PDB file of C-alpha atoms in Angstrom:
ATOM      1  CA  MET Z1293      46.821-109.294 312.303  1.00 37.00           C
ATOM      2  CA  THR Z1294      46.376-109.833 315.979  1.00 39.00           C
ATOM      3  CA  THR Z1295      43.934-108.206 318.352  1.00 43.00           C
ATOM      4  CA  PRO Z1296      44.905-104.634 319.229  1.00 43.00           C
ATOM      5  CA  THR Z1297      46.513-104.017 322.578  1.00 47.00           C
ATOM      6  CA  PRO Z1298      44.095-102.280 324.941  1.00 46.00           C
ATOM      7  CA  GLY Z1299      44.881 -98.645 325.539  1.00 49.00           C
ATOM      8  CA  ALA Z1300      45.500 -97.392 321.995  1.00 59.00           C
ATOM      9  CA  ALA Z1301      44.389 -93.793 322.433  1.00 71.00           C
ATOM     10  CA  ASP Z1302      41.462 -92.233 320.587  1.00 90.00           C
ATOM     11  CA  SER Z1303      43.734 -89.258 319.916  1.00 93.00           C
ATOM     12  CA  GLN Z1304      47.431 -89.729 319.235  1.00 95.00           C
ATOM     13  CA  VAL Z1305      49.911 -86.873 318.952  1.00 96.00           C
ATOM     14  CA  TYR Z1306      53.430 -87.178 317.542  1.00 96.00           C
ATOM     15  CA  ARG Z1307      55.956 -84.361 317.223  1.00 97.00           C
ATOM     16  CA  VAL Z1308      59.344 -84.315 315.551  1.00 97.00           C
ATOM     17  CA  TYR Z1309      61.832 -81.489 315.082  1.00 98.00           C
ATOM     18  CA  ILE Z1310      63.386 -81.254 311.625  1.00 98.00           C
ATOM     19  CA  LYS Z1311      66.216 -79.092 310.310  1.00 98.00           C
ATOM     20  CA  ALA Z1312      64.358 -78.079 307.135  1.00 98.00           C
ATOM     21  CA  THR Z1313      62.139 -75.296 305.864  1.00 98.00           C
ATOM     22  CA  PRO Z1314      58.359 -75.487 306.231  1.00 98.00           C
ATOM     23  CA  GLU Z1315      58.118 -75.674 302.426  1.00 98.00           C
ATOM     24  CA  ARG Z1316      60.394 -78.744 302.199  1.00 98.00           C
ATOM     25  CA  ILE Z1317      58.458 -80.506 304.952  1.00 98.00           C
ATOM     26  CA  TRP Z1318      55.158 -79.678 303.244  1.00 98.00           C
ATOM     27  CA  GLU Z1319      56.456 -81.061 299.937  1.00 98.00           C
ATOM     28  CA  ALA Z1320      57.701 -84.221 301.671  1.00 98.00           C
ATOM     29  CA  ILE Z1321      54.216 -84.807 303.084  1.00 98.00           C
ATOM     30  CA  THR Z1322      52.190 -83.937 299.990  1.00 98.00           C
ATOM     31  CA  ARG Z1323      54.246 -84.922 296.929  1.00 97.00           C
ATOM     32  CA  PRO Z1324      54.412 -88.531 295.706  1.00 96.00           C
ATOM     33  CA  GLU Z1325      58.053 -88.238 294.647  1.00 96.00           C
ATOM     34  CA  TRP Z1326      58.833 -87.703 298.352  1.00 96.00           C
ATOM     35  CA  THR Z1327      56.304 -90.065 299.946  1.00 95.00           C
ATOM     36  CA  ALA Z1328      57.600 -92.918 297.770  1.00 93.00           C
ATOM     37  CA  ARG Z1329      60.956 -92.596 299.555  1.00 94.00           C
ATOM     38  CA  TYR Z1330      60.071 -92.849 303.263  1.00 93.00           C
ATOM     39  CA  GLY Z1331      57.706 -94.631 305.608  1.00 86.00           C
ATOM     40  CA  TYR Z1332      55.780 -97.330 303.809  1.00 83.00           C
ATOM     41  CA  THR Z1333      56.706 -95.883 300.376  1.00 85.00           C
ATOM     42  CA  GLY Z1334      53.185 -95.085 299.218  1.00 90.00           C
ATOM     43  CA  LEU Z1335      52.480 -92.532 296.494  1.00 96.00           C
ATOM     44  CA  ALA Z1336      50.423 -89.785 298.141  1.00 96.00           C
ATOM     45  CA  ASP Z1337      48.048 -87.841 295.920  1.00 97.00           C
ATOM     46  CA  TYR Z1338      46.302 -84.761 297.333  1.00 97.00           C
ATOM     47  CA  ASP Z1339      43.783 -82.437 295.729  1.00 98.00           C
ATOM     48  CA  LEU Z1340      44.590 -79.619 298.152  1.00 97.00           C
ATOM     49  CA  ARG Z1341      41.130 -78.042 298.165  1.00 97.00           C
ATOM     50  CA  PRO Z1342      38.519 -78.559 300.889  1.00 97.00           C
ATOM     51  CA  GLY Z1343      36.608 -81.664 299.803  1.00 98.00           C
ATOM     52  CA  GLY Z1344      39.432 -82.682 297.452  1.00 98.00           C
ATOM     53  CA  ALA Z1345      40.447 -86.326 297.235  1.00 98.00           C
ATOM     54  CA  TYR Z1346      43.368 -87.775 299.167  1.00 97.00           C
ATOM     55  CA  LYS Z1347      44.709 -91.229 298.388  1.00 97.00           C
ATOM     56  CA  VAL Z1348      47.858 -93.242 298.749  1.00 96.00           C
ATOM     57  CA  ARG Z1349      48.696 -95.785 296.068  1.00 94.00           C
ATOM     58  CA  ALA Z1350      50.931 -98.753 296.797  1.00 90.00           C
ATOM     59  CA  THR Z1351      54.298 -98.827 295.061  1.00 85.00           C
ATOM     60  CA  GLU Z1352      55.778-102.101 293.855  1.00 82.00           C
ATOM     61  CA  GLN Z1353      58.169-101.912 296.822  1.00 78.00           C
ATOM     62  CA  PHE Z1354      55.188-101.569 299.156  1.00 76.00           C
ATOM     63  CA  LYS Z1355      53.426-104.535 297.545  1.00 76.00           C
ATOM     64  CA  ALA Z1356      56.585-106.659 297.654  1.00 76.00           C
ATOM     65  CA  ALA Z1357      56.838-106.061 301.410  1.00 69.00           C
ATOM     66  CA  GLY Z1358      53.413-107.708 301.763  1.00 61.00           C
ATOM     67  CA  ALA Z1359      52.139-105.157 304.258  1.00 53.00           C
ATOM     68  CA  ALA Z1360      48.579-106.563 304.212  1.00 50.00           C
ATOM     69  CA  GLY Z1361      49.030-109.496 306.576  1.00 56.00           C
ATOM     70  CA  GLY Z1362      49.374-112.135 303.862  1.00 60.00           C
ATOM     71  CA  ARG Z1363      46.577-110.734 301.676  1.00 70.00           C
ATOM     72  CA  GLU Z1364      47.181-109.057 298.353  1.00 81.00           C
ATOM     73  CA  VAL Z1365      47.939-105.374 298.814  1.00 83.00           C
ATOM     74  CA  PRO Z1366      45.326-103.227 297.035  1.00 88.00           C
ATOM     75  CA  ASP Z1367      46.410-100.553 294.565  1.00 91.00           C
ATOM     76  CA  VAL Z1368      44.946 -97.809 296.799  1.00 95.00           C
ATOM     77  CA  VAL Z1369      45.927 -98.379 300.439  1.00 94.00           C
ATOM     78  CA  ILE Z1370      44.598 -95.153 301.980  1.00 96.00           C
ATOM     79  CA  GLU Z1371      41.756 -92.897 300.932  1.00 97.00           C
ATOM     80  CA  GLY Z1372      40.236 -89.772 302.368  1.00 98.00           C
ATOM     81  CA  GLU Z1373      39.476 -86.176 301.655  1.00 98.00           C
ATOM     82  CA  VAL Z1374      41.120 -82.863 302.332  1.00 98.00           C
ATOM     83  CA  VAL Z1375      39.315 -80.981 305.103  1.00 98.00           C
ATOM     84  CA  SER Z1376      41.613 -77.947 304.924  1.00 98.00           C
ATOM     85  CA  ALA Z1377      45.003 -77.008 303.545  1.00 98.00           C
ATOM     86  CA  ASP Z1378      47.101 -73.987 304.490  1.00 98.00           C
ATOM     87  CA  PRO Z1379      50.485 -74.537 302.780  1.00 98.00           C
ATOM     88  CA  PRO Z1380      53.059 -74.834 304.274  1.00 98.00           C
ATOM     89  CA  ARG Z1381      51.576 -74.701 307.761  1.00 98.00           C
ATOM     90  CA  LYS Z1382      48.618 -77.022 308.195  1.00 98.00           C
ATOM     91  CA  LEU Z1383      46.955 -79.933 306.439  1.00 98.00           C
ATOM     92  CA  VAL Z1384      43.843 -81.697 307.721  1.00 98.00           C
ATOM     93  CA  THR Z1385      42.524 -84.837 306.003  1.00 98.00           C
ATOM     94  CA  THR Z1386      40.204 -87.710 306.643  1.00 98.00           C
ATOM     95  CA  PHE Z1387      41.875 -91.120 306.580  1.00 98.00           C
ATOM     96  CA  ARG Z1388      40.680 -94.659 305.802  1.00 97.00           C
ATOM     97  CA  MET Z1389      43.218 -97.477 305.577  1.00 94.00           C
ATOM     98  CA  LEU Z1390      42.091-100.099 303.055  1.00 94.00           C
ATOM     99  CA  MET Z1391      44.694-102.875 303.411  1.00 87.00           C
ATOM    100  CA  ASP Z1392      43.009-104.775 306.225  1.00 87.00           C
ATOM    101  CA  PRO Z1393      39.264-105.521 305.839  1.00 90.00           C
ATOM    102  CA  GLU Z1394      38.588-105.014 309.559  1.00 92.00           C
ATOM    103  CA  ILE Z1395      40.400-101.677 309.627  1.00 93.00           C
ATOM    104  CA  ALA Z1396      38.747-100.649 306.349  1.00 94.00           C
ATOM    105  CA  GLY Z1397      35.394-101.308 308.048  1.00 95.00           C
ATOM    106  CA  GLU Z1398      36.158 -98.849 310.838  1.00 96.00           C
ATOM    107  CA  ARG Z1399      35.002 -95.263 310.585  1.00 95.00           C
ATOM    108  CA  ALA Z1400      37.107 -92.637 308.844  1.00 96.00           C
ATOM    109  CA  THR Z1401      39.538 -90.828 311.115  1.00 98.00           C
ATOM    110  CA  VAL Z1402      41.144 -87.373 310.904  1.00 98.00           C
ATOM    111  CA  ILE Z1403      44.840 -86.523 310.622  1.00 98.00           C
ATOM    112  CA  THR Z1404      46.230 -83.023 311.151  1.00 98.00           C
ATOM    113  CA  HIS Z1405      49.781 -82.090 310.153  1.00 98.00           C
ATOM    114  CA  GLU Z1406      51.006 -78.805 311.662  1.00 98.00           C
ATOM    115  CA  ILE Z1407      54.350 -77.301 310.689  1.00 98.00           C
ATOM    116  CA  LYS Z1408      55.804 -74.494 312.822  1.00 98.00           C
ATOM    117  CA  GLU Z1409      58.974 -72.651 311.970  1.00 98.00           C
ATOM    118  CA  LEU Z1410      61.334 -72.216 314.919  1.00 98.00           C
ATOM    119  CA  PRO Z1411      64.617 -70.320 315.290  1.00 97.00           C
ATOM    120  CA  GLY Z1412      67.782 -71.744 313.758  1.00 96.00           C
ATOM    121  CA  GLY Z1413      66.299 -73.295 310.622  1.00 96.00           C
ATOM    122  CA  VAL Z1414      64.332 -75.912 312.560  1.00 98.00           C
ATOM    123  CA  CYS Z1415      60.635 -76.694 312.308  1.00 98.00           C
ATOM    124  CA  SER Z1416      58.350 -78.745 314.464  1.00 98.00           C
ATOM    125  CA  LEU Z1417      56.039 -81.140 312.672  1.00 98.00           C
ATOM    126  CA  THR Z1418      53.118 -82.262 314.795  1.00 98.00           C
ATOM    127  CA  LEU Z1419      50.849 -85.046 313.588  1.00 97.00           C
ATOM    128  CA  THR Z1420      47.565 -85.450 315.463  1.00 97.00           C
ATOM    129  CA  HIS Z1421      45.417 -88.462 314.573  1.00 97.00           C
ATOM    130  CA  GLU Z1422      41.840 -88.485 315.894  1.00 97.00           C
ATOM    131  CA  LEU Z1423      40.980 -92.197 316.088  1.00 97.00           C
ATOM    132  CA  ALA Z1424      37.657 -92.472 317.960  1.00 95.00           C
ATOM    133  CA  GLY Z1425      35.729 -95.462 316.645  1.00 93.00           C
ATOM    134  CA  ALA Z1426      38.798 -97.015 314.991  1.00 95.00           C
ATOM    135  CA  PRO Z1427      40.522 -99.198 317.626  1.00 94.00           C
ATOM    136  CA  ARG Z1428      42.352-101.496 315.213  1.00 92.00           C
ATOM    137  CA  LEU Z1429      43.730 -98.542 313.256  1.00 93.00           C
ATOM    138  CA  ALA Z1430      44.682 -96.845 316.546  1.00 94.00           C
ATOM    139  CA  ALA Z1431      46.744 -99.877 317.538  1.00 92.00           C
ATOM    140  CA  LEU Z1432      48.368-100.087 314.108  1.00 90.00           C
ATOM    141  CA  VAL Z1433      49.405 -96.430 313.868  1.00 92.00           C
ATOM    142  CA  ALA Z1434      50.637 -96.524 317.485  1.00 91.00           C
ATOM    143  CA  GLY Z1435      53.126 -99.184 316.361  1.00 84.00           C
ATOM    144  CA  GLN Z1436      51.580-101.915 318.530  1.00 83.00           C
ATOM    145  CA  TRP Z1437      51.868-104.492 315.724  1.00 65.00           C
ATOM    146  CA  GLU Z1438      55.478-103.688 314.840  1.00 63.00           C
ATOM    147  CA  ASP Z1439      56.703-107.042 316.184  1.00 60.00           C
ATOM    148  CA  HIS Z1440      54.204-108.755 313.841  1.00 61.00           C
ATOM    149  CA  GLY Z1441      55.613-107.089 310.716  1.00 57.00           C
ATOM    150  CA  ALA Z1442      53.148-104.195 310.510  1.00 61.00           C
ATOM    151  CA  GLY Z1443      55.722-101.429 310.960  1.00 67.00           C
ATOM    152  CA  GLY Z1444      56.254 -98.825 313.632  1.00 75.00           C
ATOM    153  CA  GLY Z1445      53.295 -96.598 312.845  1.00 87.00           C
ATOM    154  CA  HIS Z1446      53.355 -92.824 312.836  1.00 93.00           C
ATOM    155  CA  ALA Z1447      56.466 -92.511 315.040  1.00 93.00           C
ATOM    156  CA  TRP Z1448      58.498 -94.593 312.588  1.00 90.00           C
ATOM    157  CA  VAL Z1449      57.188 -92.727 309.515  1.00 94.00           C
ATOM    158  CA  LEU Z1450      57.963 -89.315 311.048  1.00 96.00           C
ATOM    159  CA  SER Z1451      61.418 -90.487 312.150  1.00 95.00           C
ATOM    160  CA  GLU Z1452      62.248 -91.624 308.628  1.00 95.00           C
ATOM    161  CA  LEU Z1453      60.850 -88.385 307.157  1.00 97.00           C
ATOM    162  CA  LYS Z1454      63.155 -86.419 309.475  1.00 97.00           C
ATOM    163  CA  THR Z1455      66.138 -88.578 308.520  1.00 97.00           C
ATOM    164  CA  LEU Z1456      65.424 -88.206 304.802  1.00 97.00           C
ATOM    165  CA  LEU Z1457      65.060 -84.424 304.950  1.00 98.00           C
ATOM    166  CA  GLU Z1458      68.163 -83.942 307.087  1.00 98.00           C
ATOM    167  CA  THR Z1459      70.499 -86.469 305.458  1.00 97.00           C
ATOM    168  CA  GLY Z1460      69.031 -87.208 302.022  1.00 96.00           C
ATOM    169  CA  ARG Z1461      68.918 -90.896 302.951  1.00 94.00           C
ATOM    170  CA  THR Z1462      66.306 -93.285 304.313  1.00 87.00           C
ATOM    171  CA  PHE Z1463      66.768 -95.964 306.967  1.00 84.00           C
ATOM    172  CA  ALA Z1464      67.344 -98.590 304.272  1.00 80.00           C
ATOM    173  CA  GLU Z1465      70.020 -96.618 302.400  1.00 76.00           C
TER     174      GLU Z1465
END
């Protein structure tokens, strides 16, 4: 990967509005049968207790895409722990990406998912990623390496999640 673009924020906030129930959004974030279908197609595994393990395993599709900059994709691509879980409203986890040795060497970061039910069957999903001390990860999740094959970061993942929940299809389908 290339050097991160200066200016990747220490705190990044993304919000998307989805025509779905809070429960469906929660399931799409926390269940591997959903997470295998959108974004980078990893299999998320959460022990939804404070201190419980959080990890994302690479699917064969993920590995075939070669998302590790020419290196072999590890079986576990993200690890962390659950800080708090309040289904279906709020999930806070630590986050360490393991695919790139330089990013894996950065400190753990914190991701918060907040789901708010709004009128008309719509919910807002806000993802806040606290990235102090992790500049390479900050650039990656901001989508700054998209033109180098690293994907569009959180904005892209949330956009595909919205599309999947609203249409039943992903970008590739």
